[in-house]
mmCIF file of C-alpha atoms in Angstrom:
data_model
loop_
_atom_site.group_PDB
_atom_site.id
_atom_site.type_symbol
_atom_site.label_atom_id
_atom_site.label_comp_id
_atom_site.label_asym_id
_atom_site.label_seq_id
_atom_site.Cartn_x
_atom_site.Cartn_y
_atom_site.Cartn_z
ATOM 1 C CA UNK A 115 -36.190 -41.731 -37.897
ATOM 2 C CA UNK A 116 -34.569 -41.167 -34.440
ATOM 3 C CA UNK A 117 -31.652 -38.403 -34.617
ATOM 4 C CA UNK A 118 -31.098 -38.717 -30.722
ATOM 5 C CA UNK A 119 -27.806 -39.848 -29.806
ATOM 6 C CA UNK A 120 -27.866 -43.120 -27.689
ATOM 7 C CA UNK A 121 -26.732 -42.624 -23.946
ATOM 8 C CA UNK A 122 -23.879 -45.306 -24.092
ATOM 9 C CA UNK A 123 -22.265 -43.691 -27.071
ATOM 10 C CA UNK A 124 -18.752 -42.741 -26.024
ATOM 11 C CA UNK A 125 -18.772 -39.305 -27.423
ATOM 12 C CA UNK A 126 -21.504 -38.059 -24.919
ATOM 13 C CA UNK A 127 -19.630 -39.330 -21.817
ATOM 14 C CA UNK A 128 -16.135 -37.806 -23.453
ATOM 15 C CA UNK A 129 -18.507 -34.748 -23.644
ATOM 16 C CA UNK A 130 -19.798 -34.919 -19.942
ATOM 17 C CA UNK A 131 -16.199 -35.444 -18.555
ATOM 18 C CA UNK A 132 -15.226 -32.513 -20.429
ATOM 19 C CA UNK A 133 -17.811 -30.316 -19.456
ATOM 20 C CA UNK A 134 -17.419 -31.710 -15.650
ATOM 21 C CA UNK A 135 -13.418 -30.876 -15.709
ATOM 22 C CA UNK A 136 -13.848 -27.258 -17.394
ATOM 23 C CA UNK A 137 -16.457 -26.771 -14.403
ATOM 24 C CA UNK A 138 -14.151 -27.959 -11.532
ATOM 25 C CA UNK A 139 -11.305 -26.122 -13.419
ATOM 26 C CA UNK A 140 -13.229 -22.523 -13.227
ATOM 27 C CA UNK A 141 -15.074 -23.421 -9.488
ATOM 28 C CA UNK A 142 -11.043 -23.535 -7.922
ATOM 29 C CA UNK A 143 -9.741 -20.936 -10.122
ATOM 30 C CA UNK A 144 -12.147 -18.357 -8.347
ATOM 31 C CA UNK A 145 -11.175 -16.739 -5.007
ATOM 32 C CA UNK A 146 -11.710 -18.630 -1.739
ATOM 33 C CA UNK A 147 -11.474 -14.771 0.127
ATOM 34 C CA UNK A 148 -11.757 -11.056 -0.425
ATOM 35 C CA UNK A 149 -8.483 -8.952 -1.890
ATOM 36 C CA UNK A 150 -7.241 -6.723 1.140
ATOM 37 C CA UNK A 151 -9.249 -3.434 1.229
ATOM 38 C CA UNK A 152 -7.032 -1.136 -0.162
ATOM 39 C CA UNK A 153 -10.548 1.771 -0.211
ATOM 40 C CA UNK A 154 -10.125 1.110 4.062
ATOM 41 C CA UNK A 155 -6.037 2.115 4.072
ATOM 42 C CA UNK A 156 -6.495 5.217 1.954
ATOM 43 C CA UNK A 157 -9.147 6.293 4.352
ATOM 44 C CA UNK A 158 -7.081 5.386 7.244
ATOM 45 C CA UNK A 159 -4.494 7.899 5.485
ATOM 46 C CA UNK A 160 -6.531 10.752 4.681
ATOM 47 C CA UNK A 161 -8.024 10.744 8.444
ATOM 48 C CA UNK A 162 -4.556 11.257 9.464
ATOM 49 C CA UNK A 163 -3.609 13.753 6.371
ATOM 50 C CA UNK A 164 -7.315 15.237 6.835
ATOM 51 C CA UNK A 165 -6.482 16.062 10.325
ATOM 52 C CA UNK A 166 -5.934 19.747 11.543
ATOM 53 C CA UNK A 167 -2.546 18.781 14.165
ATOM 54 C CA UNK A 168 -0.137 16.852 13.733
ATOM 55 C CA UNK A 169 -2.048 13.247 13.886
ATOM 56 C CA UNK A 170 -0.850 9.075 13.498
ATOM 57 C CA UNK A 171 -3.149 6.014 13.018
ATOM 58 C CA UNK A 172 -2.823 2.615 12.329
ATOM 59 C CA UNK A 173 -4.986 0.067 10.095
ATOM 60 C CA UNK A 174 -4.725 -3.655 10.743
ATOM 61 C CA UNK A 175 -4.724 -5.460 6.746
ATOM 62 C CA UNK A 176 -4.695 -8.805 5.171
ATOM 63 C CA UNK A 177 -2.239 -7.601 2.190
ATOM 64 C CA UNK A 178 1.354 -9.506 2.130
ATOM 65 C CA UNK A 179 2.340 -6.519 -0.557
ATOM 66 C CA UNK A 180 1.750 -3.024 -1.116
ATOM 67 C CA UNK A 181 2.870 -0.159 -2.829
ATOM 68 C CA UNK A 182 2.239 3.799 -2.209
ATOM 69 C CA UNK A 183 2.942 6.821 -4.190
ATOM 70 C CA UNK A 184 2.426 9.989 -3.310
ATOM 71 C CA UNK A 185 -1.255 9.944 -4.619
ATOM 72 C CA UNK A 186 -2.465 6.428 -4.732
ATOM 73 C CA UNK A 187 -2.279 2.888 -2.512
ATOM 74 C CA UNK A 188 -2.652 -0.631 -3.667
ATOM 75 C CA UNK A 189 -2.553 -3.971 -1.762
ATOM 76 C CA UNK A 190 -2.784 -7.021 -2.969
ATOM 77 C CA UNK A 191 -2.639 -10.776 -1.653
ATOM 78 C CA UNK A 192 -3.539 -14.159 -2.926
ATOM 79 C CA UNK A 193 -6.932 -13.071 -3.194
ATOM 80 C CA UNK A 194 -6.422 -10.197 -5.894
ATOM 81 C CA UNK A 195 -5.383 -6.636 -6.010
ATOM 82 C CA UNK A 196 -6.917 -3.169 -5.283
ATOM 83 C CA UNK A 197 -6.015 0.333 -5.434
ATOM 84 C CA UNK A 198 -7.483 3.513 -3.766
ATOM 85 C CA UNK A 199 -6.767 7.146 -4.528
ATOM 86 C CA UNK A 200 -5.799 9.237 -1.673
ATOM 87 C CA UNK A 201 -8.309 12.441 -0.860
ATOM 88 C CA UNK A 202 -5.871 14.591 0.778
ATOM 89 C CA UNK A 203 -2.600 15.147 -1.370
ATOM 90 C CA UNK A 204 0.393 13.874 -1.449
ATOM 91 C CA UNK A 205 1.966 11.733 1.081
ATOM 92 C CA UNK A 206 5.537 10.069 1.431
ATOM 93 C CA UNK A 207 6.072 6.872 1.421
ATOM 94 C CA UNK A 208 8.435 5.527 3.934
ATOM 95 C CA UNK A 209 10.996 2.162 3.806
ATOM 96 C CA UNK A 210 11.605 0.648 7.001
ATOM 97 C CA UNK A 211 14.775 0.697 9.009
ATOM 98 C CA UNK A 212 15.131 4.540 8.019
ATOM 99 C CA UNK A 213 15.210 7.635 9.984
ATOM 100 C CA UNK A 214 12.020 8.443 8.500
ATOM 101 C CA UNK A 215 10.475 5.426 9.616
ATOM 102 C CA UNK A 216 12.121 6.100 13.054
ATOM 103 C CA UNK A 217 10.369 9.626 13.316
ATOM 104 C CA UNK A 218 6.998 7.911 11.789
ATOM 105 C CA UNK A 219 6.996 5.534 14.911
ATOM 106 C CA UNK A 220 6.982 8.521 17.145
ATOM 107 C CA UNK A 221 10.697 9.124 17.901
ATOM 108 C CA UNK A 222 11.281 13.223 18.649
ATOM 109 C CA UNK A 223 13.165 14.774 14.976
ATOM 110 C CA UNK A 224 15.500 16.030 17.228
ATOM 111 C CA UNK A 225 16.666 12.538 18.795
ATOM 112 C CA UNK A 226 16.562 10.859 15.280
ATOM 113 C CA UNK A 227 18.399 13.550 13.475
ATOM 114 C CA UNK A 228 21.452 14.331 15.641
ATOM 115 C CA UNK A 229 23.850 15.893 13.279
ATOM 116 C CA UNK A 230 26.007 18.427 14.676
ATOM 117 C CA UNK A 231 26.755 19.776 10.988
ATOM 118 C CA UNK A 232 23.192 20.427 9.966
ATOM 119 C CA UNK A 233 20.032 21.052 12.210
ATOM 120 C CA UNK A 234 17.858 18.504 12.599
ATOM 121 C CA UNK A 235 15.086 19.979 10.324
ATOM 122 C CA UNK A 236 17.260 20.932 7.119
ATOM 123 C CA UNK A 237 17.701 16.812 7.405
ATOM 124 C CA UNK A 238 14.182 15.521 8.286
ATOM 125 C CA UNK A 239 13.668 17.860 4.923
ATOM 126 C CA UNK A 240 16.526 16.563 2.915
ATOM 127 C CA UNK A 241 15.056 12.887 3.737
ATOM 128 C CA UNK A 242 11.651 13.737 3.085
ATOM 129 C CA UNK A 243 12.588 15.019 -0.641
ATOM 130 C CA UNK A 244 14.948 12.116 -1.567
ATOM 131 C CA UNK A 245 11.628 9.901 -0.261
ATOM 132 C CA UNK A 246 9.702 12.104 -2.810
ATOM 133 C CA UNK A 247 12.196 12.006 -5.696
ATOM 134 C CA UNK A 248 12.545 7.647 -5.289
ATOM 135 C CA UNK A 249 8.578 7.572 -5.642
ATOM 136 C CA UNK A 250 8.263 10.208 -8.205
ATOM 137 C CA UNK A 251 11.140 8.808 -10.547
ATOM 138 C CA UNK A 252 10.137 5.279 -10.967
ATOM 139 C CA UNK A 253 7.499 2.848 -11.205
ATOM 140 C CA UNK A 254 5.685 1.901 -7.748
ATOM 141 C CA UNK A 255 7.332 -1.102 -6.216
ATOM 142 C CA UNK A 256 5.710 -3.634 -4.365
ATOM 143 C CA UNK A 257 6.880 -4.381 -0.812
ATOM 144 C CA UNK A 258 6.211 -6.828 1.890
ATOM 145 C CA UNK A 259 3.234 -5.656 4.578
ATOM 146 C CA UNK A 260 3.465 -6.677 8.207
ATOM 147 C CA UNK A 261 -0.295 -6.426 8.445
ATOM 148 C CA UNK A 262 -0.626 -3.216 9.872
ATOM 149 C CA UNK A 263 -0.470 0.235 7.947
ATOM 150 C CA UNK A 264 1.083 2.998 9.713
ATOM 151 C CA UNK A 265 0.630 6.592 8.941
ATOM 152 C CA UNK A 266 1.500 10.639 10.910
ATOM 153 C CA UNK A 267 1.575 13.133 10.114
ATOM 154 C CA UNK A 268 4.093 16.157 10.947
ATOM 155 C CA UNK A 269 4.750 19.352 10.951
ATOM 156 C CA UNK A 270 8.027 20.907 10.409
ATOM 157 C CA UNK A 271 9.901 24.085 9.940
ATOM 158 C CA UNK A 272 12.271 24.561 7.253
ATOM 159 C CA UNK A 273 12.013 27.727 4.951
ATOM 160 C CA UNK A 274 8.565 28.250 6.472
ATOM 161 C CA UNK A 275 5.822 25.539 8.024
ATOM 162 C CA UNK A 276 5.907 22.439 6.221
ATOM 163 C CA UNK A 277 3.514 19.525 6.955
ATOM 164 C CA UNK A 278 4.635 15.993 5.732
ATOM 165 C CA UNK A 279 2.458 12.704 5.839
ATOM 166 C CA UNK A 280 5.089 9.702 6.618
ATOM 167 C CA UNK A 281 3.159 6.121 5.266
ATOM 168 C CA UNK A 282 4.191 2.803 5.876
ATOM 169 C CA UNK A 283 2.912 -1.295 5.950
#
């Protein structure tokens, strides 16, 4: 008695085309490239935060979004997502087209915050804590990168030395 199923029976090729579509289906589902290196940024942070002066540094990506809070970083693109942990506290994540972002891209305090009712470190401060109290009161938002992370830090005096690390993408 032969149990073997003959090779023209229709089943076995519905079978095979199945099998072959389920195949192709996973082989373009996976990844054509690697997720942006979000373990590379963090270090790139922590050199700066790490450093003993006031210090800035760049790191060129491949993430088209990104979020930082005052303790981790994540970047992702249409390769995945990662996340890293920053080593060396907190930092303070900084929005573009902000006097913040004007002092992290190496403008003097004094020429950004010009003021003539409050000196120009009570408002670097007052800036710097609204930046904290955004990131610490809600969920981490993802943004648009621009390929290159930016990061300084700075030392400032208000109520005593205060060192700040400013972060952007």
């Amino acid at each position: 008695m032969d149990l073997e199923a003959p090779a023209d029976a229709w089943y076995v090729w519905v079978g095979v085309a199945m099998v072959s579509v389920a195949a192709m289906g996973i082989a373009l589902g996976l990844p054509s490239g690697p997720p942006p290196d979000a373990h590379a940024a963090a270090n790139a942070v922590d050199r700066v935060a790490g450093s003993a002066h006031e210090a800035t540094g760049t790191y060129e990506h491949d993430a088209r979004s990104y979020w930082v809070d005052r303790e981790r970083i994540a970047m992702r693109n249409e390769h995945g997502v990662t996340k890293a942990t920053l080593a060396y506290g907190s930092v303070v994540p900084v929005q573009e087209d902000t006097k913040l972002a004007a002092v992290l891209h190496g403008k003097p305090i004094t020429s950004v915050y010009t003021s003539p009712l409050k000196p120009a470190q009570e408002q670097l401060h007052e800036d710097i804590e609204e930046a904290i109290a955004a990131v610490d009161s809600a969920d981490p938002e993802w943004r648009s990168a621009d390929g290159t992370l930016r990061v300084r830090s700075i030392e400032y005096w208000w109520g005593g030395e205060r060192r700040v690390v400013l972060v952007t993408m």
